[in-house]
Amino acid sequence: MKILIVEDEVSLQESINSYLKVEGYICESAVNYNEGEEKICMYQYDCILIDINLPDGSGLDLIKLAKSRNVSAGIIIISARETIEDRIKGLKRGADDYIVKPFHLSELNARIFSLLRRIHFKGDDQIIFKEIQVNSSERSVLINNSHLDLTKKEYDLLLYFLSNKDRVLTKESICEYLWGDFADNAGSFDFVYTHIKNLRKKIVDKGGVNYIHTMYGVGYKFVSK
Amino acid sequence: MKLLSRTSYILITTILFVVFIGSIVFYIILKSTTDREIKKELQSTMQSIIHEFKENPNVYSGLSLPGYITVEKVNAEGHYQPFYKDTILLDELDNSYKQYKLFISEIKINSDFYRICIYKSLNVSTQLIERITLIVSIIIIIFILFIYLLNRFIFERIWSDFFLTVKKLKSYNVNKESKIHFENSEIAEFSLLNSTLNKMISKLHDDYVNLKEFTGNISHEIQTPLAIIRLKCELLLQSMPLNNRQAELIRDIQKTNSRLSKLNKTLVLFTKIDNDQFTHKERISIDELIKSHLDDFTSLTKLRNIDLKYLMTDDIPLIGDPMLVDVLIVNLIKNAVLHNIENGEVIIELNGGELTISNSGEKTDLSNKNILDRYTKLDRKSDSLGLGLSLVKKICDLYGFTISYQYLNDLHVFTISFR
């Protein structure tokens, strides 16, 4: 899977790059509009991350270009602007997703993971990890072929872990992923704990392995090995 | 009071006053002038009569023509200086009383004293004075009327440029229009006004654009470094092996960073509302909005065993910015959930154009705690910024909703009236 990151902030771009590389993606980057234009025209990508504010042009124009050149690529906008107008403008141009800075790398990773699955399997895919089988069109989970009854949040949580295997996920990032803006109170971290406790219990009850490890004082990690 | 009425009022009262005083003075002067002339005439007549009398005493002695001249013999004791006298005599011709001026003089001829009275009718001069005064008054009244009409006519014409300027200014909205231009006027004062307005508005517009760009950019400029810090921390966390102390430190940095980023977002939102930059308008259903968030809140309330109830009798369709209205509703519900207690309750009611959110919580009445002001934090333990409710207040003010707080039956009740 090839990913192009068009982001003028080198430091940000490098961070995304190094996180995604570990996930096994091949990452290329462009630091301005011209470079982005060149790469979009020359190569094929599975996913393109585009910052709207580029020093020499607008990322919105790059989206248009990418859509005409590289039809199959999924496009995610990375922007500091979060008004509805900005979002609509971006999505209208053909972007698939919109993520507002500052975001968690694990969240970006989950979004890319979900977008790529949507593109390649048209939403009718299965994520299989050892005994866990996730059917995303039905939003159902099977453990050892027996149905696992999860709440919406628990399902989202499991997907989040599956897209960020072997990563330390902080409570904040999980909280923001599950509740978005509501997660600005220390109390809500207890909710994360409760959700994870329930999810673990349900998986183990169905004979699954407890892959979710607690990293003391930091967060959680889905250990695949 | 309109400028026209005001000027006309002042003008007419001044003119009336001047005319009134002027007429009196005019009348007095006219009267005294004619009086003087009559006296002169009487004097000269008297002189020539005395002269005639001295030459032909017989012709004149005992002459009696009332209304013209009378001569009578008097005793010597009554001798006095010639004097004037006003009198009224009956005119037998038309049987009416008429005013006369009398000039009385006494002379001594031989050893006899005679009193000579000469009459002069004042009828003609009095009438003349009255007529003249009347005509002058009529002329002045016509003059005032004319001035008034002229003023009215000129007013409409001269001030048309001014009204055009006002009309343009009225429809001007710095938020929407780029710039407006005021044409030069034939009248120097209005030209000055227009050119000043041109300068002012172009400055205003530039400032507004700068401010708008600034608020847009500041969010971008600050969010980017915050994003970098966040991503670097995340990468650092992945770089194993970390000991617990290091991991905790990184997490603390992340937490603080998140707070900073949320604070920045909220403050930018405040500025944007202040600058009236939310011009996007859509029809919004409060009911749908609440329902879309209910799921998220239910999962939060369940964990603390909070009973969340939503009662809707009639929906309120609103026109507004979807993001702002969303912030408004979410902040209110979030507030009710976060400041709640274990086994507490949250009741959301939507009816009669009002949204009421009641929640259990600490049993203290907060009516006089300015909870809608910025940075009013009631519990120090939370990481909340104390901006949520003031943001709610701000959005309510923007859209003309009223928000009120009550403490009723151990419940904190927030009511928003959308009417």
XYZ file of C-alpha atoms in Angstrom, chain A:
225
model
C 0.000 0.000 0.000
C 1.384 3.353 -1.033
C 0.588 6.512 0.774
C 1.448 10.065 -0.217
C 1.655 12.690 2.508
C 1.332 16.277 1.303
C 2.163 18.402 4.320
C 4.314 21.518 4.455
C 5.183 21.115 8.107
C 8.178 18.800 7.794
C 8.128 17.786 11.412
C 4.497 16.714 11.201
C 5.055 14.958 7.928
C 8.008 12.998 9.295
C 6.013 11.883 12.320
C 3.164 10.591 10.192
C 5.674 8.984 7.892
C 7.509 7.096 10.592
C 4.284 5.942 12.279
C 2.768 4.642 9.060
C 5.976 2.954 7.941
C 5.823 0.682 10.942
C 2.318 -0.296 9.829
C 3.888 -1.582 6.623
C 2.803 1.219 4.317
C 5.172 2.664 1.743
C 5.154 6.362 2.408
C 6.189 9.219 0.192
C 5.970 12.839 1.041
C 5.606 16.202 -0.606
C 6.204 19.451 1.229
C 4.410 21.807 -1.121
C 1.811 22.035 -3.865
C 4.234 21.638 -6.761
C 5.875 18.578 -5.332
C 2.473 17.107 -4.552
C 1.231 17.815 -8.049
C 4.304 16.179 -9.539
C 4.008 13.027 -7.461
C 0.268 12.689 -8.001
C 0.814 12.932 -11.746
C 3.716 10.515 -11.838
C 2.789 7.741 -9.439
C -0.181 5.763 -8.282
C -1.148 5.825 -4.604
C -3.683 3.966 -2.541
C -4.167 6.836 -0.171
C -3.231 10.513 -0.199
C -3.119 12.696 2.898
C -3.474 16.348 1.976
C -3.020 19.463 4.069
C -5.284 22.273 2.815
C -2.940 25.152 3.620
C 0.132 24.716 1.478
C 2.668 27.475 0.958
C 2.236 27.616 -2.812
C -1.349 26.610 -3.346
C -4.462 25.087 -1.922
C -4.734 21.428 -1.063
C -8.274 21.596 -2.417
C -6.900 21.933 -5.948
C -4.663 18.913 -5.344
C -7.742 16.887 -4.422
C -9.333 17.777 -7.733
C -6.179 16.829 -9.562
C -5.795 13.582 -7.654
C -9.408 12.648 -8.332
C -8.933 13.131 -12.071
C -5.584 11.314 -12.210
C -5.749 8.733 -9.562
C -9.318 7.628 -9.315
C -8.793 4.727 -6.986
C -6.871 6.647 -4.331
C -8.550 7.455 -1.067
C -8.060 11.032 0.067
C -7.910 12.252 3.642
C -7.716 15.948 4.395
C -5.509 16.995 7.290
C -6.417 20.494 8.322
C -6.367 22.862 11.240
C -9.626 24.359 10.066
C -12.667 22.705 11.461
C -15.654 24.737 10.388
C -18.486 22.965 8.626
C -17.868 25.010 5.480
C -14.262 23.851 5.307
C -15.298 20.263 5.788
C -18.028 20.418 3.170
C -15.736 22.194 0.734
C -13.164 19.449 1.098
C -15.575 16.553 0.914
C -17.316 18.102 -2.088
C -14.039 18.156 -3.983
C -13.853 14.427 -3.559
C -12.034 13.855 -0.298
C -13.103 10.726 1.596
C -12.343 11.845 5.111
C -11.388 14.916 7.081
C -9.209 14.932 10.164
C -8.608 18.034 12.228
C -5.239 18.929 13.685
C -4.133 18.070 16.246
C -5.008 14.413 15.867
C -3.591 11.196 17.278
C -1.441 9.140 14.930
C -3.352 6.079 16.021
C -6.579 7.756 14.972
C -5.169 8.745 11.588
C -3.951 5.201 11.207
C -7.398 3.824 12.038
C -8.978 6.156 9.511
C -6.528 5.140 6.791
C -7.085 1.507 7.630
C -10.835 1.902 7.399
C -10.663 3.984 4.218
C -8.434 1.498 2.441
C -10.724 -1.349 3.377
C -13.691 0.648 2.128
C -11.995 1.277 -1.206
C -10.614 -2.187 -1.769
C -13.506 -4.234 -0.510
C -16.310 -1.730 -1.083
C -17.190 -2.021 2.577
C -17.807 -5.744 2.360
C -14.612 -6.942 3.906
C -13.569 -9.021 6.812
C -10.771 -8.342 9.199
C -9.399 -11.554 10.468
C -6.942 -11.630 13.310
C -6.289 -15.099 14.607
C -9.570 -16.188 16.208
C -11.195 -12.759 15.850
C -13.222 -12.167 12.716
C -14.785 -8.728 12.079
C -17.407 -8.343 9.408
C -17.580 -4.635 8.751
C -20.682 -4.509 6.564
C -22.749 -6.104 9.315
C -20.643 -4.637 12.104
C -20.524 -8.095 13.630
C -17.701 -9.924 15.356
C -17.079 -13.670 15.530
C -14.707 -15.345 17.943
C -13.889 -18.917 17.047
C -16.914 -18.672 14.713
C -19.298 -17.862 17.503
C -21.060 -14.520 17.589
C -19.732 -11.888 19.968
C -22.372 -9.468 21.231
C -20.782 -6.020 21.436
C -22.162 -2.548 22.020
C -21.472 0.090 19.390
C -18.657 1.578 21.468
C -17.081 -1.775 22.143
C -17.164 -2.599 18.446
C -15.495 0.743 17.635
C -12.950 0.108 20.349
C -12.096 -3.347 18.984
C -11.665 -1.931 15.474
C -9.438 0.806 16.854
C -7.217 -1.798 18.484
C -7.173 -3.957 15.383
C -6.047 -1.033 13.248
C -3.318 -0.151 15.730
C -1.887 -3.510 16.679
C 1.194 -3.477 18.865
C 0.872 0.244 19.487
C 0.619 2.003 22.789
C -2.781 3.697 22.722
C -3.197 6.373 25.338
C -6.447 6.771 27.225
C -6.823 10.232 25.653
C -6.599 8.911 22.140
C -9.111 6.149 22.842
C -11.392 8.601 24.548
C -11.261 11.039 21.668
C -11.769 8.280 19.169
C -14.873 7.033 20.947
C -16.440 10.282 22.071
C -14.832 13.004 20.042
C -15.179 16.351 21.690
C -17.059 15.088 24.716
C -13.903 13.617 26.091
C -12.546 16.596 27.943
C -13.007 15.525 31.466
C -10.703 13.422 33.583
C -13.729 11.371 34.605
C -14.207 10.049 31.106
C -10.990 8.028 31.325
C -12.774 5.791 33.792
C -15.276 5.111 31.028
C -12.441 3.949 28.800
C -11.307 1.606 31.513
C -14.818 0.202 31.940
C -15.298 -0.281 28.210
C -11.986 -2.078 27.882
C -12.705 -4.233 30.870
C -16.047 -5.261 29.322
C -14.519 -5.897 25.907
C -11.763 -8.067 27.358
C -14.236 -10.020 29.404
C -16.492 -10.674 26.416
C -13.608 -11.879 24.249
C -12.181 -14.113 26.946
C -15.653 -15.498 27.755
C -15.959 -16.656 24.133
C -12.640 -18.447 24.425
C -10.542 -15.722 22.873
C -7.130 -14.612 24.047
C -6.764 -11.390 25.987
C -4.711 -9.344 23.564
C -5.365 -5.996 25.232
C -2.587 -5.297 27.689
C -2.582 -2.459 30.149
C 0.460 -0.200 29.954
C 0.626 1.170 33.455
C -0.033 4.926 33.646
C -0.111 5.301 29.907
C -2.799 3.352 28.197
C -3.354 0.083 26.434
C -1.752 -2.050 23.787
C -3.175 -4.738 21.542
C -0.398 -7.304 21.508
C -0.462 -9.492 18.426
C 2.594 -11.630 19.125
